[in-house]
Short mmCIF file of C-alpha atoms in Angstrom, two decimals:
data_model
loop_
_atom_site.label_atom_id
_atom_site.label_comp_id
_atom_site.label_asym_id
_atom_site.label_seq_id
_atom_site.Cartn_x
_atom_site.Cartn_y
_atom_site.Cartn_z
CA MET A 1 101.49 119.05 93.46
CA PRO A 2 104.54 118.81 91.10
CA GLY A 3 104.32 119.70 87.16
CA ILE A 4 103.92 116.38 85.15
CA TYR A 5 105.99 117.56 82.32
CA ARG A 6 109.56 118.31 82.03
CA ARG A 7 110.62 121.11 80.26
CA LEU A 8 113.08 120.55 76.89
CA PRO A 9 114.72 123.38 74.56
CA ALA A 10 112.41 124.58 72.41
CA ALA A 11 110.89 127.24 70.26
CA GLY A 12 108.51 129.86 70.95
CA PHE A 13 104.84 130.57 70.06
CA GLY A 14 104.02 130.50 66.58
CA ASN A 15 107.71 129.66 65.49
CA ALA A 16 108.37 126.53 63.72
CA GLU A 17 109.40 123.88 65.80
CA ARG A 18 113.10 122.78 66.16
CA GLY A 19 111.76 119.04 66.59
CA GLN A 20 109.81 118.83 63.51
CA GLY A 21 112.11 116.07 62.36
CA ALA A 22 111.92 114.47 65.64
CA LYS A 23 110.48 110.86 65.82
CA PRO A 24 106.78 110.49 65.81
CA GLY A 25 105.43 110.46 69.72
CA ARG A 26 108.37 112.28 70.99
CA PRO A 27 107.37 115.47 73.19
CA ALA A 28 107.64 118.88 71.38
CA PRO A 29 110.52 121.23 72.53
CA ARG A 30 110.17 123.02 75.95
CA SER A 31 107.01 121.51 77.02
CA LYS A 32 106.36 122.60 80.19
CA PRO A 33 105.58 125.96 81.95
CA LEU A 34 108.27 128.22 83.50
CA LYS A 35 106.22 128.51 86.71
CA ARG A 36 103.36 127.63 88.83
CA PRO A 37 100.96 130.08 90.05
CA SER A 38 101.25 130.44 93.56
CA GLN A 39 99.68 133.67 94.93
CA GLN A 40 95.68 134.53 94.09
CA ARG A 41 96.51 137.17 91.68
CA ALA A 42 99.19 134.95 89.56
CA ARG A 43 96.28 132.13 89.39
CA PHE A 44 93.86 134.61 88.31
CA THR A 45 96.21 135.50 85.42
CA VAL A 46 97.33 131.96 84.54
CA ASN A 47 93.28 131.07 84.58
CA ALA A 48 92.56 134.01 81.89
CA ILE A 49 95.33 132.60 79.79
CA TYR A 50 94.13 129.05 79.92
CA ASP A 51 90.77 130.30 79.06
CA ALA A 52 91.73 132.50 76.14
CA PHE A 53 94.07 129.81 74.87
CA VAL A 54 91.07 127.24 74.68
CA ARG A 55 88.55 129.56 73.03
CA ILE A 56 91.27 130.44 70.14
CA TRP A 57 92.18 126.93 69.72
CA ARG A 58 88.75 125.62 69.59
CA ALA A 59 87.67 128.61 67.23
CA ARG A 60 90.35 128.62 64.76
CA GLY A 61 92.59 125.59 65.55
CA TRP A 62 96.06 124.52 66.80
CA ASP A 63 97.76 126.86 64.57
CA ALA A 64 96.28 129.86 65.48
CA VAL A 65 97.58 129.58 69.06
CA THR A 66 100.45 132.57 68.81
CA THR A 67 101.82 134.89 71.46
CA ARG A 68 100.25 137.93 70.35
CA ALA A 69 96.40 135.96 69.57
CA VAL A 70 96.69 134.50 73.14
CA ALA A 71 98.03 137.69 75.04
CA LEU A 72 95.26 139.77 73.13
CA GLU A 73 92.19 137.31 73.89
CA ALA A 74 93.35 136.95 77.52
CA GLY A 75 94.04 140.87 78.12
CA PHE A 76 97.52 140.58 79.17
CA SER A 77 100.75 141.59 77.59
CA VAL A 78 102.99 139.62 75.54
CA GLY A 79 105.61 139.40 78.57
CA THR A 80 103.15 138.49 80.87
CA LEU A 81 102.63 135.12 78.75
CA TYR A 82 106.28 134.39 78.63
CA GLU A 83 106.61 134.86 82.31
CA TYR A 84 104.65 131.23 82.69
CA PHE A 85 104.83 129.90 79.34
CA PRO A 86 107.95 129.82 76.89
CA GLY A 87 105.69 128.21 73.97
CA LYS A 88 102.62 126.85 72.77
CA GLU A 89 103.36 123.11 73.87
CA ALA A 90 104.16 124.60 77.61
CA LEU A 91 100.42 126.41 77.57
CA LEU A 92 99.29 122.88 76.36
CA SER A 93 101.17 120.91 79.05
CA GLY A 94 99.83 123.48 81.62
CA TYR A 95 96.38 123.59 80.74
CA VAL A 96 96.64 119.53 80.69
CA ARG A 97 97.70 119.57 84.14
CA HIS A 98 94.99 122.26 84.92
CA THR A 99 92.30 119.75 84.14
CA VAL A 100 94.07 116.93 85.85
CA GLU A 101 94.50 118.93 89.30
CA TRP A 102 90.37 119.79 88.41
CA LEU A 103 89.49 116.53 88.32
CA LEU A 104 91.51 115.59 91.68
CA GLY A 105 90.08 118.28 93.50
CA ARG A 106 86.53 117.73 92.60
CA ILE A 107 86.88 113.82 93.64
CA ASP A 108 88.10 115.47 96.98
CA ALA A 109 85.83 118.20 97.58
CA GLU A 110 82.53 116.12 95.91
CA VAL A 111 83.12 112.37 97.25
CA THR A 112 85.71 112.08 99.79
CA GLN A 113 84.85 115.11 101.65
CA ALA A 114 81.17 115.02 100.99
CA VAL A 115 79.31 114.48 104.27
CA GLY A 116 76.14 112.46 105.02
CA GLN A 117 76.04 110.36 101.55
CA ASP A 118 75.82 106.79 101.39
CA TRP A 119 78.43 104.31 99.44
CA ARG A 120 76.03 104.08 96.47
CA THR A 121 75.66 107.88 96.30
CA ARG A 122 79.46 108.66 96.83
CA VAL A 123 80.36 105.93 94.17
CA ALA A 124 78.07 107.49 91.61
CA ARG A 125 79.29 110.81 91.75
CA LEU A 126 82.94 109.28 91.58
CA VAL A 127 82.28 107.69 88.40
CA ALA A 128 80.37 110.50 87.15
CA ILE A 129 83.24 112.97 88.01
CA THR A 130 85.62 110.71 86.40
CA CYS A 131 83.58 110.38 83.39
CA GLY A 132 83.70 114.16 83.02
CA ALA A 133 80.29 115.11 83.66
CA ASP A 134 79.65 118.71 84.24
CA ASP A 135 83.36 119.65 83.12
CA ALA A 136 81.64 121.41 79.79
CA ALA A 137 79.46 123.57 82.16
CA SER A 138 82.69 124.47 84.40
CA GLY A 139 84.55 125.22 81.13
CA ILE A 140 87.21 122.66 81.50
CA VAL A 141 87.96 121.11 78.08
CA PHE A 142 89.38 117.39 77.45
CA ASP A 143 88.53 116.48 74.03
CA HIS A 144 89.40 114.28 70.93
CA GLU A 145 91.56 117.54 69.55
CA MET A 146 93.61 117.73 72.96
CA LEU A 147 94.24 113.63 72.72
CA MET A 148 95.34 113.83 69.47
CA LEU A 149 98.09 116.64 70.67
CA GLU A 150 99.14 114.60 73.89
CA ALA A 151 101.96 113.03 72.08
CA ARG A 152 103.80 116.79 71.64
CA ILE A 153 103.96 117.28 75.69
CA ALA A 154 103.56 113.90 77.14
CA GLU A 155 105.64 110.42 77.67
CA PRO A 156 104.34 107.13 78.89
CA LYS A 157 105.75 108.14 82.43
CA HIS A 158 104.03 110.71 82.49
CA HIS A 159 100.57 109.10 81.60
CA ARG A 160 101.46 106.83 84.38
CA ARG A 161 102.00 109.37 86.90
CA VAL A 162 98.28 110.92 85.98
CA PHE A 163 97.05 107.48 86.44
CA ASP A 164 98.57 106.47 89.40
CA GLU A 165 97.50 110.17 91.31
CA LEU A 166 93.87 109.22 89.99
CA ALA A 167 93.92 105.46 91.37
CA GLN A 168 95.12 107.11 94.96
CA ALA A 169 92.08 109.69 94.65
CA TRP A 170 89.66 106.62 93.98
CA GLN A 171 91.26 105.03 96.84
CA ARG A 172 90.77 107.96 99.31
CA ALA A 173 87.07 108.39 97.94
CA LEU A 174 86.41 104.54 98.48
CA ALA A 175 87.99 104.89 102.16
CA ALA A 176 85.69 107.10 103.00
CA CYS A 177 82.52 104.78 102.53
CA ASP A 178 82.60 103.35 105.86
CA ASP A 179 79.28 101.58 104.77
CA LEU A 180 80.79 99.59 101.85
CA PRO A 181 79.30 95.89 102.02
CA VAL A 182 82.63 94.68 101.09
CA MET A 183 86.25 95.50 101.76
CA VAL A 184 88.02 97.08 98.65
CA ASP A 185 91.53 95.83 97.80
CA GLN A 186 93.78 98.08 95.58
CA ALA A 187 93.38 95.49 92.50
CA THR A 188 90.13 96.10 92.46
CA VAL A 189 90.37 100.02 92.62
CA VAL A 190 92.84 100.28 89.93
CA SER A 191 90.48 97.99 87.55
CA LEU A 192 87.78 100.37 88.00
CA VAL A 193 90.13 103.37 87.54
CA VAL A 194 91.31 101.42 83.92
CA ALA A 195 87.68 100.53 83.03
CA VAL A 196 86.46 104.18 83.49
CA TRP A 197 89.22 106.18 82.71
CA GLY A 198 90.51 103.97 79.80
CA ALA A 199 87.03 103.98 78.56
CA ARG A 200 86.79 107.86 78.65
CA ARG A 201 90.03 108.16 76.73
CA TYR A 202 88.89 105.64 73.98
CA ARG A 203 85.35 107.46 73.70
CA LEU A 204 87.26 110.63 72.75
CA LEU A 205 89.63 108.49 70.15
CA LEU A 206 86.24 107.51 68.90
CA HIS A 207 84.89 111.27 68.81
CA GLU A 208 82.09 110.08 71.47
CA ALA A 209 80.45 108.03 68.88
CA ALA A 210 80.57 104.63 70.44
CA LEU A 211 77.79 105.27 73.06
CA PRO A 212 75.89 108.53 74.18
CA GLY A 213 77.52 110.24 76.94
CA ASP A 214 74.62 109.36 79.36
CA ALA A 215 74.07 105.92 78.47
CA TRP A 216 78.10 105.16 78.99
CA GLN A 217 78.23 106.85 82.25
CA GLU A 218 74.99 104.94 83.53
CA GLN A 219 76.74 101.97 82.60
CA MET A 220 80.05 102.55 83.93
CA GLY A 221 78.15 103.57 87.27
CA ARG A 222 76.62 100.15 86.89
CA ILE A 223 79.69 98.16 86.47
CA CYS A 224 81.44 99.90 89.59
CA LEU A 225 78.33 99.39 91.79
CA ALA A 226 78.37 95.76 91.10
CA ALA A 227 82.05 95.25 91.46
CA LEU A 228 81.78 97.15 94.89
CA GLY A 229 79.55 94.68 96.61
CA GLY A 230 76.12 95.66 95.57
CA ALA A 231 73.24 95.10 92.73
CA PRO A 232 72.63 98.28 91.14
CA GLN A 233 69.55 99.76 91.98
CA ALA A 234 66.63 99.43 89.48
#
């Protein structure tokens, strides 16, 4: 799966950004990893770097993310870090892509490829995964702070690409429901993804204060079940 963020010329970890005087909302310089890990050892290395990045960021804030700090926390040399990430925006970009691929992979494994599930069970799981169920327990972080940093690395076309990938994943998952009471067209799928994914992102803007997570996820499930042709079970 290709990366979603382009590379632009920029400064490295912990250095003053050359793009500080740029217009708000434009991506920060050099906001793309240099390469994607293909071998198991490389994937292990990059995942360890991501874990270290998240721990530092959440404990001490964005300004504390530096080459030395991340390398020390991950247990790798600074040179190893620079093999993949030329700067902290590139690291953020790679991590955001990692969370997207995690989401798409879970939908495929737990919904589309699941065996012996009726359509209600599949849809409930599809909604739960898209709402971020179990992300925290798996070490995946997608929160208000990350959302606030997106403008450093992403343009509208990147958001569109992620949305299209998610809509396609939903389409495949619903196509696997051979007992759906009605045929589902693309417009319905897109509308449901807008409702669930859009609500998740807006809740993050509000620091998740608008509605408790469990109640919100349950309501999203009810909406989707109703839209797909069956009244929610009591």
